[in-house]
Short mmCIF file of C-alpha atoms and ligand atoms in Angstrom, two decimals:
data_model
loop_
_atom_site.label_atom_id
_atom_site.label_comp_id
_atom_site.label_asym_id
_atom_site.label_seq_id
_atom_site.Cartn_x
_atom_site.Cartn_y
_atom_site.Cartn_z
CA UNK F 1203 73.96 151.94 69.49
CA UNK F 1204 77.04 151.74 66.93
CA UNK F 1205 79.13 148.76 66.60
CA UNK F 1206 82.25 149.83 67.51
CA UNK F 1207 85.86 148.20 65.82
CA UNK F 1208 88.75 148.58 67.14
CA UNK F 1209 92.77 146.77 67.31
CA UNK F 1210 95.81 147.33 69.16
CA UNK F 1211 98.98 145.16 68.82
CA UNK F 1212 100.47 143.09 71.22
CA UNK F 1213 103.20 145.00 71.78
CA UNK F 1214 103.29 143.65 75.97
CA UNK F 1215 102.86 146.31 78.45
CA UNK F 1216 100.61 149.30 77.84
CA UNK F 1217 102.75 152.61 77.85
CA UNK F 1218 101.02 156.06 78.79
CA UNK F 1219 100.82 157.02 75.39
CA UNK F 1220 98.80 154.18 74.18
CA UNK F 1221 96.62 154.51 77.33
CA UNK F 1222 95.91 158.52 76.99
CA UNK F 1223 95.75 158.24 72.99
CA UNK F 1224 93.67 155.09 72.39
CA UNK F 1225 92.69 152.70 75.29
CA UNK F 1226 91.25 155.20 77.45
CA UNK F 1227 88.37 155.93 74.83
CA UNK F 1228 88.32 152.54 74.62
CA UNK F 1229 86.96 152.20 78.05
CA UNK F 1230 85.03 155.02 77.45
CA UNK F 1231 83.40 153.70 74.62
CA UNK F 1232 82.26 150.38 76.44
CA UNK F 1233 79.84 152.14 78.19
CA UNK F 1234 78.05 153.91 75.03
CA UNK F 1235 78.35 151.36 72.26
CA UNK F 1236 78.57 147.79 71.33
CA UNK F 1237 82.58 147.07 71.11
CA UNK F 1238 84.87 145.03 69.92
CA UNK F 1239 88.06 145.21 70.49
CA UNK F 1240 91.19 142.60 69.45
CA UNK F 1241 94.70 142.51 70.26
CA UNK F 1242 95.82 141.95 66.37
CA UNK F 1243 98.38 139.31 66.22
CA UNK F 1244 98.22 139.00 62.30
CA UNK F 1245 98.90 142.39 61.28
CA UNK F 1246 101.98 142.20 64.34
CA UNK F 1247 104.08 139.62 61.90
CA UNK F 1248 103.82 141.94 58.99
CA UNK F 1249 107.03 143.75 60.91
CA UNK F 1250 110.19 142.10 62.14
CA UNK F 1251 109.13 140.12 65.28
CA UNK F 1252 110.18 137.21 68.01
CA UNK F 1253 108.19 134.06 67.23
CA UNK F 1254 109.38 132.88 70.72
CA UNK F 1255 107.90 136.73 72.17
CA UNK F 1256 104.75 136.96 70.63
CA UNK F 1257 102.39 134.45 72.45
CA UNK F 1258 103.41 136.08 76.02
CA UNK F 1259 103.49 139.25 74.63
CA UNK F 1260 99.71 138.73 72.99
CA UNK F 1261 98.86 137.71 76.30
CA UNK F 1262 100.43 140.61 78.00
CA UNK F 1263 98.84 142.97 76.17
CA UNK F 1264 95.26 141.47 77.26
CA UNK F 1265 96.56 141.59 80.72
CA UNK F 1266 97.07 144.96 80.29
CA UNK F 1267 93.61 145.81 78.56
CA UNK F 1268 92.04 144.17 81.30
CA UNK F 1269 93.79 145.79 84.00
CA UNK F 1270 92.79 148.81 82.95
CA UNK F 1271 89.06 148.54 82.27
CA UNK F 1272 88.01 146.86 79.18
CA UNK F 1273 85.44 144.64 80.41
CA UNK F 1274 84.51 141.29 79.08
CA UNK F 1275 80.93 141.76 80.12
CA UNK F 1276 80.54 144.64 78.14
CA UNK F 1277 82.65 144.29 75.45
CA UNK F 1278 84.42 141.63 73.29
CA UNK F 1279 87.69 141.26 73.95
CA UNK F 1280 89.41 138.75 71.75
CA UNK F 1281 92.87 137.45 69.83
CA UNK F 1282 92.52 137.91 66.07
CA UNK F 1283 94.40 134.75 65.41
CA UNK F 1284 91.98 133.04 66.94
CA UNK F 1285 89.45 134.31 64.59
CA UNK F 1286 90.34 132.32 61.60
CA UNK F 1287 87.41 134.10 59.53
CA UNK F 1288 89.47 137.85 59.65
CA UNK F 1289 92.28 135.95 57.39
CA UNK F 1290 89.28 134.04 55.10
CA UNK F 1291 87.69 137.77 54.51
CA UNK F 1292 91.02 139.25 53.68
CA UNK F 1293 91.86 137.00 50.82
CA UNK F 1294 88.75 137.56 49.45
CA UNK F 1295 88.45 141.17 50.01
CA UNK F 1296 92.06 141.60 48.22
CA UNK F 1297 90.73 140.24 45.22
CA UNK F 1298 88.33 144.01 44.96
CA UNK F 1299 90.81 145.98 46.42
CA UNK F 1300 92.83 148.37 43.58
CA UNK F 1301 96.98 147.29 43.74
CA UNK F 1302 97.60 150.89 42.98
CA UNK F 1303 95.72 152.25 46.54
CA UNK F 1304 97.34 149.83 48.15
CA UNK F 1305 100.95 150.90 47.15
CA UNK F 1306 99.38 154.48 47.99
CA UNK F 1307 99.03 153.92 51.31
CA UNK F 1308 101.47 156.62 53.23
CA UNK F 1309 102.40 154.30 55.91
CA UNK F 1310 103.45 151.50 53.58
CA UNK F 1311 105.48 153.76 51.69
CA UNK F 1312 107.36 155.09 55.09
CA UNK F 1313 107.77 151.34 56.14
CA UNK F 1314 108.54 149.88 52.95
CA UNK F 1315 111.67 152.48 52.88
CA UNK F 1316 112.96 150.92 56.23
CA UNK F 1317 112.91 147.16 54.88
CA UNK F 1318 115.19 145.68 52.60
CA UNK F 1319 113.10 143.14 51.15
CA UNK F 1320 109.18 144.31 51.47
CA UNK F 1321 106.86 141.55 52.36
CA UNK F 1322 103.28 141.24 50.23
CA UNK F 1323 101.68 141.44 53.81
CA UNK F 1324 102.74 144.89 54.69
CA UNK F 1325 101.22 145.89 51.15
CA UNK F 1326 98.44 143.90 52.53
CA UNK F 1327 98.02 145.46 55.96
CA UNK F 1328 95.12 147.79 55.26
CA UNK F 1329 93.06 145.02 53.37
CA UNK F 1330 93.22 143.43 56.80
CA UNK F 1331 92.19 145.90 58.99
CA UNK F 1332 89.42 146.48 56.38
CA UNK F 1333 88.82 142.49 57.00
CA UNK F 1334 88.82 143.02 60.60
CA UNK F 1335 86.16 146.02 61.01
CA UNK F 1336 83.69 144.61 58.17
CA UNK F 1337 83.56 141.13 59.57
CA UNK F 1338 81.67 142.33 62.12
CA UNK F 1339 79.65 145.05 60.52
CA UNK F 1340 81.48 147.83 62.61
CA UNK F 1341 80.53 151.29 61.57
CA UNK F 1342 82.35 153.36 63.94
CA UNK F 1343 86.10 153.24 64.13
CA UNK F 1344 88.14 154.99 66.71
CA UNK F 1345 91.18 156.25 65.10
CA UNK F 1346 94.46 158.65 64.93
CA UNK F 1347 95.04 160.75 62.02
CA UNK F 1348 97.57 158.59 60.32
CA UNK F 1349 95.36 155.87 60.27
CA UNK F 1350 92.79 158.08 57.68
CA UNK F 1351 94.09 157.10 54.47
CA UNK F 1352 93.39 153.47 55.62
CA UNK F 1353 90.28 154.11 57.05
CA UNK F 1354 89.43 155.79 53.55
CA UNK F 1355 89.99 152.41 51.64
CA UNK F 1356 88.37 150.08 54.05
CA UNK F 1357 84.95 152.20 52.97
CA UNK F 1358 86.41 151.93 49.40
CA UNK F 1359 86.84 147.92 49.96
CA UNK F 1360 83.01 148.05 51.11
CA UNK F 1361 81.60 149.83 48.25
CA UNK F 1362 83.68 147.76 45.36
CA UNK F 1363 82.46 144.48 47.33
CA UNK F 1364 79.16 145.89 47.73
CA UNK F 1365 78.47 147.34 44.21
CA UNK F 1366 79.42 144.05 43.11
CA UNK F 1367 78.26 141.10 45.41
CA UNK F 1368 75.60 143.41 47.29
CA UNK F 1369 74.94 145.39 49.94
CA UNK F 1370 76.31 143.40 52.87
CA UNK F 1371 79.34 145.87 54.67
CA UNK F 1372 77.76 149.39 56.02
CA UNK F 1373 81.14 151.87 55.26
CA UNK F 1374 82.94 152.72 58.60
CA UNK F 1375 83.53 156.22 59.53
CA UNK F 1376 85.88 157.62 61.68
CA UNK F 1377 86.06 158.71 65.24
CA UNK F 1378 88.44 160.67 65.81
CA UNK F 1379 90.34 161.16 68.70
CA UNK F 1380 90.24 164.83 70.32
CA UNK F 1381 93.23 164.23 72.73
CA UNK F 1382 96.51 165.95 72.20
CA UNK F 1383 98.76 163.49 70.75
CA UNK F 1384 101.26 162.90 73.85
CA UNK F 1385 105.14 162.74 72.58
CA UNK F 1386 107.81 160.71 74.00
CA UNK F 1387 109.68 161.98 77.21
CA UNK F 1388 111.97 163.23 74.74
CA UNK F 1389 109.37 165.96 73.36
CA UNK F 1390 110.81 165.04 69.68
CA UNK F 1391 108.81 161.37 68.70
CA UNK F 1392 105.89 159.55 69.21
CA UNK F 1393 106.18 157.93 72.35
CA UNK F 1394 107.12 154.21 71.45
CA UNK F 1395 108.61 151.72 73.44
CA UNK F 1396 111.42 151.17 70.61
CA UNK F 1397 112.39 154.54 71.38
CA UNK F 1398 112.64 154.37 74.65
CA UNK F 1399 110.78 157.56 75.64
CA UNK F 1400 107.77 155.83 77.36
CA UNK F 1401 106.52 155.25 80.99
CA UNK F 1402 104.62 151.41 81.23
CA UNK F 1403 101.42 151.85 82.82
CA UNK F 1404 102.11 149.24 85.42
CA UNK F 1405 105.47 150.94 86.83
CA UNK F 1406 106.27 151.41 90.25
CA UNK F 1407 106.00 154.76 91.28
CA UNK F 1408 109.44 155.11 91.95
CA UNK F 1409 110.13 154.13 88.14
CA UNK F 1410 107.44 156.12 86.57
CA UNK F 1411 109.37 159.41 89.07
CA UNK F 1412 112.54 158.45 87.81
CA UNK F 1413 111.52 158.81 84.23
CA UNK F 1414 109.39 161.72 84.15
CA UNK F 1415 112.23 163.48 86.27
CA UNK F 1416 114.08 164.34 83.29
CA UNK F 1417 111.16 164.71 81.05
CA UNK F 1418 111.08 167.15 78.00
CA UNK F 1419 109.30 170.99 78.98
CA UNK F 1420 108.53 173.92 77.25
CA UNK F 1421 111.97 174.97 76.27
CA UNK F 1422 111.22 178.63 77.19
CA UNK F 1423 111.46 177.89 80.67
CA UNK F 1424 115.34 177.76 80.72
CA UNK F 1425 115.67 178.99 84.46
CA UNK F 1426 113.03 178.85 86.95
CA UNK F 1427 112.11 182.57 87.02
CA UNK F 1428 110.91 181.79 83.08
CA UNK F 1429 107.13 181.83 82.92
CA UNK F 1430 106.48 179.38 80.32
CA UNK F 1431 102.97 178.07 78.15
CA UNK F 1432 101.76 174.89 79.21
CA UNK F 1433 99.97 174.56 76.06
CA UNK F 1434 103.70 173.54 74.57
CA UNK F 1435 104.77 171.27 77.11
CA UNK F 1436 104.64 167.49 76.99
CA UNK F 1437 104.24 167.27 80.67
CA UNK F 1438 100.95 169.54 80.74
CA UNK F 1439 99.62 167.24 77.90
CA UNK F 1440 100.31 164.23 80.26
CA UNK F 1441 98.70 166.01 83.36
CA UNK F 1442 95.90 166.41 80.97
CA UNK F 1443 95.12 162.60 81.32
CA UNK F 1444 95.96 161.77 84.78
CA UNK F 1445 95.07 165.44 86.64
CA UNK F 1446 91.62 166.70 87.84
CA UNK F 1447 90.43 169.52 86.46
CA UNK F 1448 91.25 171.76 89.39
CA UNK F 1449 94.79 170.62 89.33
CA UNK F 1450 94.92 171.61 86.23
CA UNK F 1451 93.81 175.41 86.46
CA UNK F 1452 96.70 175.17 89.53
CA UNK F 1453 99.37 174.18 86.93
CA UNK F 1454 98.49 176.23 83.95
CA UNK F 1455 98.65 179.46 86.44
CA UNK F 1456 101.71 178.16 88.05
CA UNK F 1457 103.40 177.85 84.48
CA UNK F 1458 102.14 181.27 83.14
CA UNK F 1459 103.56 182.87 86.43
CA UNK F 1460 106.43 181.36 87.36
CA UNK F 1461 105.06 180.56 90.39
CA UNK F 1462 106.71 176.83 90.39
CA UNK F 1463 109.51 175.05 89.08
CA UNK F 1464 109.31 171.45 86.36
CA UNK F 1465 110.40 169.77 88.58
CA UNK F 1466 107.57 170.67 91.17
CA UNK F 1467 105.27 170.44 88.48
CA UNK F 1468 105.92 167.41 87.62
CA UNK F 1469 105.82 165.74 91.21
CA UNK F 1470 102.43 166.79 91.32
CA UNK F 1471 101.71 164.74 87.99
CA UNK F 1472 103.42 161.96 89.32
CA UNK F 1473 101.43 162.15 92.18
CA UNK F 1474 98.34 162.01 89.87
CA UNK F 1475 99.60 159.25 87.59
CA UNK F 1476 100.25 157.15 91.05
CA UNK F 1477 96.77 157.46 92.15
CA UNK F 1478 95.46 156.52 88.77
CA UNK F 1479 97.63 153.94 88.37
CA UNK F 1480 98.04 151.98 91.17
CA UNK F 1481 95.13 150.36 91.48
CA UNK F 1482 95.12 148.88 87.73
CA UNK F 1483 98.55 147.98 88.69
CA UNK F 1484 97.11 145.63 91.39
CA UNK F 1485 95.17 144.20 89.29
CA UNK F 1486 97.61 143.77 86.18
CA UNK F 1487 99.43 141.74 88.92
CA UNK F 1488 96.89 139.55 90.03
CA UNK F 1489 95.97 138.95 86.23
CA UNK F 1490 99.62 137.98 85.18
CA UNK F 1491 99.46 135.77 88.42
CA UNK F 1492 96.74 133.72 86.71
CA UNK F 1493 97.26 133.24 83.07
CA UNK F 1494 94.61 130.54 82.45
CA UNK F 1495 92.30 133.02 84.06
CA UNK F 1496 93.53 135.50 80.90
CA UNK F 1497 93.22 132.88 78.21
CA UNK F 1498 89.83 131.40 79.11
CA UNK F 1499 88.51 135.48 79.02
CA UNK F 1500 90.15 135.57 75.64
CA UNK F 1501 88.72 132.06 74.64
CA UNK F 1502 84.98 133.52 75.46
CA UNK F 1503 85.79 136.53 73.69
CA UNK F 1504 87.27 134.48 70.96
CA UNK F 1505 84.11 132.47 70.76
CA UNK F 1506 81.61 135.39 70.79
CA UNK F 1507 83.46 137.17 68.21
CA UNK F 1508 83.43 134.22 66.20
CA UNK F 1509 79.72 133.79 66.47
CA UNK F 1510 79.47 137.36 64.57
CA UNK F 1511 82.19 136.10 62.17
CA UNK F 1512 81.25 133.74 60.88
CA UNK F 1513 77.41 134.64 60.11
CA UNK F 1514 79.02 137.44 58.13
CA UNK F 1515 81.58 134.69 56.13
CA UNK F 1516 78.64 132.97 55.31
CA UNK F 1517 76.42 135.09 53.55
CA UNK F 1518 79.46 136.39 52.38
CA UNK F 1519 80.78 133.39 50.76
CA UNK F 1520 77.41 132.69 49.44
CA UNK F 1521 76.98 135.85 47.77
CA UNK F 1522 80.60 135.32 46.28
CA UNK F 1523 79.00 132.12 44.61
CA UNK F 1524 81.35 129.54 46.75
CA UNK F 1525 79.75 125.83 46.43
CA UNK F 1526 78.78 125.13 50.13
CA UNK F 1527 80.77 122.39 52.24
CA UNK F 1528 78.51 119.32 52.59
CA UNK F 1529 76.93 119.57 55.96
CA UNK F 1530 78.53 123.27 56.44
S1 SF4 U 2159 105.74 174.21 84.80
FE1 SF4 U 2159 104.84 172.26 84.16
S2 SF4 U 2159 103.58 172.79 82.40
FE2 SF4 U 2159 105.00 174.50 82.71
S3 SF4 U 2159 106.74 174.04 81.40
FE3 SF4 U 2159 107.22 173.24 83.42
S4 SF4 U 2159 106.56 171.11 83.34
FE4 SF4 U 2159 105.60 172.17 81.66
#
């Protein structure tokens, strides 16, 4: 059984496209592997953020997670902040990591560009995401393709800590996720909440209709006598995750033929999204309705995950030659 790594930021409510492109698996994965999984905090305040947001919004997120499967009994489900050993590992993995890889890094180039003055931390990012998945000895990492190049240098990290303090950090690999990416509503971006083009998981069904009413198709269906190929349309890639396969087969035929309108089409998604949905609304409720019952959960996780931690710290810190705290 791998030990499975993997973060999500607490960016408050789960949207569909981080549940179809990430936390599904992450359910998923639960049930095959050891996992831990962390709702990252410290790599959140590299970017602009809302000191006064980002507790509730932390806590949010785990609501969400929760709602929607991840379960404390089989996984670890934690707050990296609350993990002081992920920022101890990072400092002292920086000190092997090459500046020049760092300033590599495609994503910190395209965020860089949007800041006016860049912070050391977003140079840092990928050093602590490396900190995060070798603290616990992870070897399998779910990820997207953009995160590759940074999945690429945390088994760099390993090996230059390894070839000089010892073998202690097995190199990660990837797991790749097989899903079509899902785009906004728009059909342009990446659906993002910043954008505006998402549906939150825990809408009411009149909300998530109201969105997905308008929802980007395959452009070639300009009139409703236009067969169209549901293999370009955003709304067939969404029906993907919420539809059963026999709905499905119904949709694809019905778009190749004509045989339906969007709009029909897409009532019968939001009929599928509804039943999925509903019930982990329910329980997102009840779980915002009890907060404490949230932060003890995350307190447990917290304090598993920091069992693992810290065993790795210190054989890590005594292979680094650190003089041992009296009585530590
Ligand atoms: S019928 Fe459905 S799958 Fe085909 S283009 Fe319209 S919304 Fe997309």
């Amino acid at each position: 059984m791998a030990r499975v790594f993997s973060g999500i930021q607490p960016s408050g409510e789960l949207h569909i496209g981080n549940y179809l492109g990430a936390i599904q698996n992450w359910v998923r994965l639960q049930h095959e592997h050891d996992c831990v999984f962390c709702v990252v905090d410290l790599h959140a305040i590299t970017q602009p953020f809302e000191p006064d947001a980002l507790a509730e919004r932390t806590r949010q997120m785990a609501v969400g997670l929760l709602a929607v499967g991840i379960d404390p009994a089989r996984a670890i489900l934690f707050v990296q902040s609350h993990v002081p050993e992920h920022t101890e590992l990072n400092w002292l993995l920086t000190t092997v990591t090459p500046l020049g890889e760092l300033e590599r890094q495609t994503q910190f180039k395209d965020k860089a560009q949007r800041q006016e003055s860049v912070p050391a931390g977003l140079l840092n990012y990928p050093v602590l995401q490396a900190a995060d998945v070798l603290l616990y000895k992870a070897t399998l990492v779910p990820v997207g393709e953009d995160q590759l190049q940074h999945l690429e240098l945390m088994r760099e990290i390993a090996r230059r800590w390894n070839a000089r303090f010892g073998d202690l950090f097995p190199e990660p690999r990837a797991q790749l996720s097989t899903a079509k990416r899902v785009l906004g509503l728009d059909g342009q971006a990446k659906m993002s909440k910043s954008l505006g083009n998402t549906i939150g998981l825990f809408e009411s069904p009149e909300a998530i209709w109201e969105k997905l009413r308008p929802a980007a198709t395959d452009p070639a269906r300009k009139t409703r006598k236009d067969p169209g190929d549901p293999d370009k349309c955003n709304v067939y890639t969404i029906h993907r995750g919420f539809s059963p396969p026999d709905t499905l087969t119904h949709v694809a035929q019905q778009c190749r033929t004509a045989g339906w309108g969007c709009l029909d089409c897409k009532r019968v998604l939001a009929d599928s999204m509804v039943a999925t949905l509903a019930p982990m609304r329910e329980r997102a409720a009840a779980l915002a309705a009890d907060p404490a019952r949230v932060d003890r959960t995350l307190a447990e996780g917290a304090a598993r995950a920091g069992a693992v931690a810290g065993e790795t710290m210190r054989e890590a810190r005594r292979r680094m030659g650190f003089l041992p705290a009296a009585g530590g």
